[in-house]
Amino acid sequence: MKPASPIAAALLAACAASSHAALQEDFRCLSSSGPKPISLEFRQVVDTNVEWSGGYVLYKGSKKAIPIVVASSRTTDRPEGRPWAFEDRWVEVFEGRINGVYTVRRQGANITDFTYTSAKDGRVFSFSQDIAHTGAQSCNW
């Protein structure tokens, strides 16, 4: 098992400060396609008692997590008899600057679309869930 990153430890410590915190943690392993695939671990922590969420992205081969914060969240579909669909936009903050935005579309437990848009040049990278590399506690790169 990997040790917790300093960012995850700080997020959990901040949330644990409130008694009876309802913490939920989720991570997903994602990879892009193409000749030079990019792989990343997307992790979020939610405290439902205070309606707070935060997280980080950890790229394959990197030991440094990049903090992300929720910029917006909206319901995109409310199908009868099925889980609602949502779109979340997460801002990537690296070395004090906003480097880009992760757009996550999800329905129930499934991520239906995941993109990263670079703030520097506007390039868009598309990712898919990488179930083959999903471990019990983290991505197995």
PDB file of C-alpha atoms in Angstrom:
ATOM      1  CA  MET A   1       0.000   0.000   0.000  1.00  0.00           C
ATOM      2  CA  LYS A   2       1.292   3.452  -0.897  1.00  0.00           C
ATOM      3  CA  PRO A   3       1.748   5.955   1.943  1.00  0.00           C
ATOM      4  CA  ALA A   4      -0.736   8.809   1.939  1.00  0.00           C
ATOM      5  CA  SER A   5       0.429  11.884   0.101  1.00  0.00           C
ATOM      6  CA  PRO A   6       0.944  15.089   2.118  1.00  0.00           C
ATOM      7  CA  ILE A   7      -2.007  16.637   0.294  1.00  0.00           C
ATOM      8  CA  ALA A   8      -4.314  13.731   1.117  1.00  0.00           C
ATOM      9  CA  ALA A   9      -3.111  13.775   4.719  1.00  0.00           C
ATOM     10  CA  ALA A  10      -3.821  17.510   4.981  1.00  0.00           C
ATOM     11  CA  LEU A  11      -7.265  17.112   3.411  1.00  0.00           C
ATOM     12  CA  LEU A  12      -8.157  14.280   5.757  1.00  0.00           C
ATOM     13  CA  ALA A  13      -6.784  16.113   8.804  1.00  0.00           C
ATOM     14  CA  ALA A  14      -8.831  19.200   7.964  1.00  0.00           C
ATOM     15  CA  CYS A  15     -11.970  17.152   7.567  1.00  0.00           C
ATOM     16  CA  ALA A  16     -11.305  15.087  10.685  1.00  0.00           C
ATOM     17  CA  ALA A  17     -11.261  18.258  12.760  1.00  0.00           C
ATOM     18  CA  SER A  18     -15.042  18.326  12.661  1.00  0.00           C
ATOM     19  CA  SER A  19     -16.523  15.733  14.969  1.00  0.00           C
ATOM     20  CA  HIS A  20     -18.686  13.102  13.323  1.00  0.00           C
ATOM     21  CA  ALA A  21     -17.311  13.969   9.887  1.00  0.00           C
ATOM     22  CA  ALA A  22     -18.942  11.990   7.106  1.00  0.00           C
ATOM     23  CA  LEU A  23     -15.842  11.487   4.982  1.00  0.00           C
ATOM     24  CA  GLN A  24     -15.972   9.706   1.678  1.00  0.00           C
ATOM     25  CA  GLU A  25     -12.943   9.054  -0.489  1.00  0.00           C
ATOM     26  CA  ASP A  26     -12.942   7.833  -4.075  1.00  0.00           C
ATOM     27  CA  PHE A  27     -10.221   7.342  -6.650  1.00  0.00           C
ATOM     28  CA  ARG A  28     -10.194   6.436 -10.307  1.00  0.00           C
ATOM     29  CA  CYS A  29      -7.404   5.310 -12.606  1.00  0.00           C
ATOM     30  CA  LEU A  30      -7.626   6.870 -16.051  1.00  0.00           C
ATOM     31  CA  SER A  31      -5.560   6.725 -19.232  1.00  0.00           C
ATOM     32  CA  SER A  32      -5.574   8.547 -22.537  1.00  0.00           C
ATOM     33  CA  SER A  33      -5.210   6.756 -25.852  1.00  0.00           C
ATOM     34  CA  GLY A  34      -2.811   7.393 -28.691  1.00  0.00           C
ATOM     35  CA  PRO A  35       0.885   6.876 -29.346  1.00  0.00           C
ATOM     36  CA  LYS A  36       1.955   8.411 -26.003  1.00  0.00           C
ATOM     37  CA  PRO A  37      -0.773   7.536 -23.497  1.00  0.00           C
ATOM     38  CA  ILE A  38      -1.011   9.535 -20.282  1.00  0.00           C
ATOM     39  CA  SER A  39      -2.145   7.782 -17.098  1.00  0.00           C
ATOM     40  CA  LEU A  40      -3.352   9.440 -13.915  1.00  0.00           C
ATOM     41  CA  GLU A  41      -5.015   8.789 -10.580  1.00  0.00           C
ATOM     42  CA  PHE A  42      -7.958  11.105  -9.864  1.00  0.00           C
ATOM     43  CA  ARG A  43      -8.784  11.186  -6.150  1.00  0.00           C
ATOM     44  CA  GLN A  44     -11.468  13.129  -4.325  1.00  0.00           C
ATOM     45  CA  VAL A  45     -12.366  13.500  -0.669  1.00  0.00           C
ATOM     46  CA  VAL A  46     -15.852  14.647   0.360  1.00  0.00           C
ATOM     47  CA  ASP A  47     -17.166  15.688   3.785  1.00  0.00           C
ATOM     48  CA  THR A  48     -20.945  15.608   3.487  1.00  0.00           C
ATOM     49  CA  ASN A  49     -21.429  17.259   6.902  1.00  0.00           C
ATOM     50  CA  VAL A  50     -19.947  20.528   5.686  1.00  0.00           C
ATOM     51  CA  GLU A  51     -20.596  20.071   1.953  1.00  0.00           C
ATOM     52  CA  TRP A  52     -16.873  20.248   1.168  1.00  0.00           C
ATOM     53  CA  SER A  53     -14.839  18.387  -1.415  1.00  0.00           C
ATOM     54  CA  GLY A  54     -11.292  18.530  -2.661  1.00  0.00           C
ATOM     55  CA  GLY A  55      -8.791  16.239  -4.197  1.00  0.00           C
ATOM     56  CA  TYR A  56      -5.713  15.706  -6.270  1.00  0.00           C
ATOM     57  CA  VAL A  57      -4.417  14.190  -9.467  1.00  0.00           C
ATOM     58  CA  LEU A  58      -1.292  12.032  -9.506  1.00  0.00           C
ATOM     59  CA  TYR A  59       0.251  11.327 -12.896  1.00  0.00           C
ATOM     60  CA  LYS A  60       1.934   7.974 -13.593  1.00  0.00           C
ATOM     61  CA  GLY A  61       5.651   8.254 -12.883  1.00  0.00           C
ATOM     62  CA  SER A  62       5.248  11.339 -10.673  1.00  0.00           C
ATOM     63  CA  LYS A  63       5.593  11.428  -6.903  1.00  0.00           C
ATOM     64  CA  LYS A  64       4.020  14.884  -6.621  1.00  0.00           C
ATOM     65  CA  ALA A  65       0.246  15.156  -6.383  1.00  0.00           C
ATOM     66  CA  ILE A  66      -1.414  18.162  -8.007  1.00  0.00           C
ATOM     67  CA  PRO A  67      -4.238  19.701  -5.935  1.00  0.00           C
ATOM     68  CA  ILE A  68      -7.643  20.157  -7.544  1.00  0.00           C
ATOM     69  CA  VAL A  69     -10.660  22.081  -6.286  1.00  0.00           C
ATOM     70  CA  VAL A  70     -14.264  21.994  -7.453  1.00  0.00           C
ATOM     71  CA  ALA A  71     -15.115  25.005  -9.611  1.00  0.00           C
ATOM     72  CA  SER A  72     -18.663  23.910 -10.457  1.00  0.00           C
ATOM     73  CA  SER A  73     -21.021  20.975 -10.298  1.00  0.00           C
ATOM     74  CA  ARG A  74     -24.329  20.615 -12.073  1.00  0.00           C
ATOM     75  CA  THR A  75     -26.969  18.005 -12.749  1.00  0.00           C
ATOM     76  CA  THR A  76     -27.135  17.222 -16.471  1.00  0.00           C
ATOM     77  CA  ASP A  77     -29.843  14.549 -16.561  1.00  0.00           C
ATOM     78  CA  ARG A  78     -32.490  13.136 -14.224  1.00  0.00           C
ATOM     79  CA  PRO A  79     -33.652   9.937 -15.915  1.00  0.00           C
ATOM     80  CA  GLU A  80     -36.531   8.172 -14.230  1.00  0.00           C
ATOM     81  CA  GLY A  81     -35.491   4.927 -12.565  1.00  0.00           C
ATOM     82  CA  ARG A  82     -31.762   5.504 -13.167  1.00  0.00           C
ATOM     83  CA  PRO A  83     -29.027   7.426 -11.349  1.00  0.00           C
ATOM     84  CA  TRP A  84     -28.833  11.130 -12.080  1.00  0.00           C
ATOM     85  CA  ALA A  85     -26.026  12.411 -14.292  1.00  0.00           C
ATOM     86  CA  PHE A  86     -23.630  15.168 -13.204  1.00  0.00           C
ATOM     87  CA  GLU A  87     -20.857  17.304 -14.642  1.00  0.00           C
ATOM     88  CA  ASP A  88     -18.112  18.477 -12.287  1.00  0.00           C
ATOM     89  CA  ARG A  89     -15.369  20.911 -13.225  1.00  0.00           C
ATOM     90  CA  TRP A  90     -12.180  20.677 -11.157  1.00  0.00           C
ATOM     91  CA  VAL A  91      -9.513  23.395 -11.340  1.00  0.00           C
ATOM     92  CA  GLU A  92      -5.903  22.185 -11.251  1.00  0.00           C
ATOM     93  CA  VAL A  93      -3.653  24.380  -9.104  1.00  0.00           C
ATOM     94  CA  PHE A  94       0.082  23.853  -9.642  1.00  0.00           C
ATOM     95  CA  GLU A  95       2.809  26.031  -8.110  1.00  0.00           C
ATOM     96  CA  GLY A  96       0.240  28.702  -7.237  1.00  0.00           C
ATOM     97  CA  ARG A  97      -1.254  28.917 -10.741  1.00  0.00           C
ATOM     98  CA  ILE A  98      -4.313  27.489 -12.417  1.00  0.00           C
ATOM     99  CA  ASN A  99      -2.885  25.122 -15.007  1.00  0.00           C
ATOM    100  CA  GLY A 100      -6.068  23.630 -16.367  1.00  0.00           C
ATOM    101  CA  VAL A 101      -9.512  22.201 -15.808  1.00  0.00           C
ATOM    102  CA  TYR A 102     -10.664  18.597 -15.445  1.00  0.00           C
ATOM    103  CA  THR A 103     -14.245  18.040 -16.609  1.00  0.00           C
ATOM    104  CA  VAL A 104     -15.795  14.890 -15.174  1.00  0.00           C
ATOM    105  CA  ARG A 105     -19.152  13.627 -16.382  1.00  0.00           C
ATOM    106  CA  ARG A 106     -20.597  10.847 -14.275  1.00  0.00           C
ATOM    107  CA  GLN A 107     -23.755   8.854 -13.783  1.00  0.00           C
ATOM    108  CA  GLY A 108     -24.034   6.772 -10.653  1.00  0.00           C
ATOM    109  CA  ALA A 109     -20.637   5.176  -9.993  1.00  0.00           C
ATOM    110  CA  ASN A 110     -19.565   5.453 -13.642  1.00  0.00           C
ATOM    111  CA  ILE A 111     -17.427   8.156 -15.208  1.00  0.00           C
ATOM    112  CA  THR A 112     -18.887   8.624 -18.678  1.00  0.00           C
ATOM    113  CA  ASP A 113     -16.452  11.307 -19.873  1.00  0.00           C
ATOM    114  CA  PHE A 114     -13.225  12.727 -18.431  1.00  0.00           C
ATOM    115  CA  THR A 115     -11.200  15.498 -20.080  1.00  0.00           C
ATOM    116  CA  TYR A 116      -8.372  17.832 -19.155  1.00  0.00           C
ATOM    117  CA  THR A 117      -8.137  21.260 -20.798  1.00  0.00           C
ATOM    118  CA  SER A 118      -4.783  23.022 -20.532  1.00  0.00           C
ATOM    119  CA  ALA A 119      -5.033  26.677 -19.476  1.00  0.00           C
ATOM    120  CA  LYS A 120      -1.740  27.366 -21.252  1.00  0.00           C
ATOM    121  CA  ASP A 121      -2.693  26.423 -24.811  1.00  0.00           C
ATOM    122  CA  GLY A 122      -6.292  25.159 -24.689  1.00  0.00           C
ATOM    123  CA  ARG A 123      -5.379  21.603 -25.688  1.00  0.00           C
ATOM    124  CA  VAL A 124      -7.924  19.002 -24.607  1.00  0.00           C
ATOM    125  CA  PHE A 125      -6.937  15.507 -23.484  1.00  0.00           C
ATOM    126  CA  SER A 126      -9.567  12.757 -23.200  1.00  0.00           C
ATOM    127  CA  PHE A 127      -9.268   9.914 -20.709  1.00  0.00           C
ATOM    128  CA  SER A 128     -11.080   6.635 -20.079  1.00  0.00           C
ATOM    129  CA  GLN A 129     -11.288   4.609 -16.896  1.00  0.00           C
ATOM    130  CA  ASP A 130      -8.421   2.131 -16.649  1.00  0.00           C
ATOM    131  CA  ILE A 131      -9.941  -0.749 -14.692  1.00  0.00           C
ATOM    132  CA  ALA A 132      -6.942  -3.018 -15.376  1.00  0.00           C
ATOM    133  CA  HIS A 133      -4.699  -0.788 -13.241  1.00  0.00           C
ATOM    134  CA  THR A 134      -7.166  -0.108 -10.415  1.00  0.00           C
ATOM    135  CA  GLY A 135      -5.927  -1.507  -7.094  1.00  0.00           C
ATOM    136  CA  ALA A 136      -7.613  -1.654  -3.698  1.00  0.00           C
ATOM    137  CA  GLN A 137      -6.123   1.645  -2.449  1.00  0.00           C
ATOM    138  CA  SER A 138      -4.537   3.286  -5.497  1.00  0.00           C
ATOM    139  CA  CYS A 139      -3.618   2.816  -9.141  1.00  0.00           C
ATOM    140  CA  ASN A 140      -1.123   0.055  -9.900  1.00  0.00           C
ATOM    141  CA  TRP A 141       1.117   1.607 -12.502  1.00  0.00           C
TER     142      TRP A 141
END
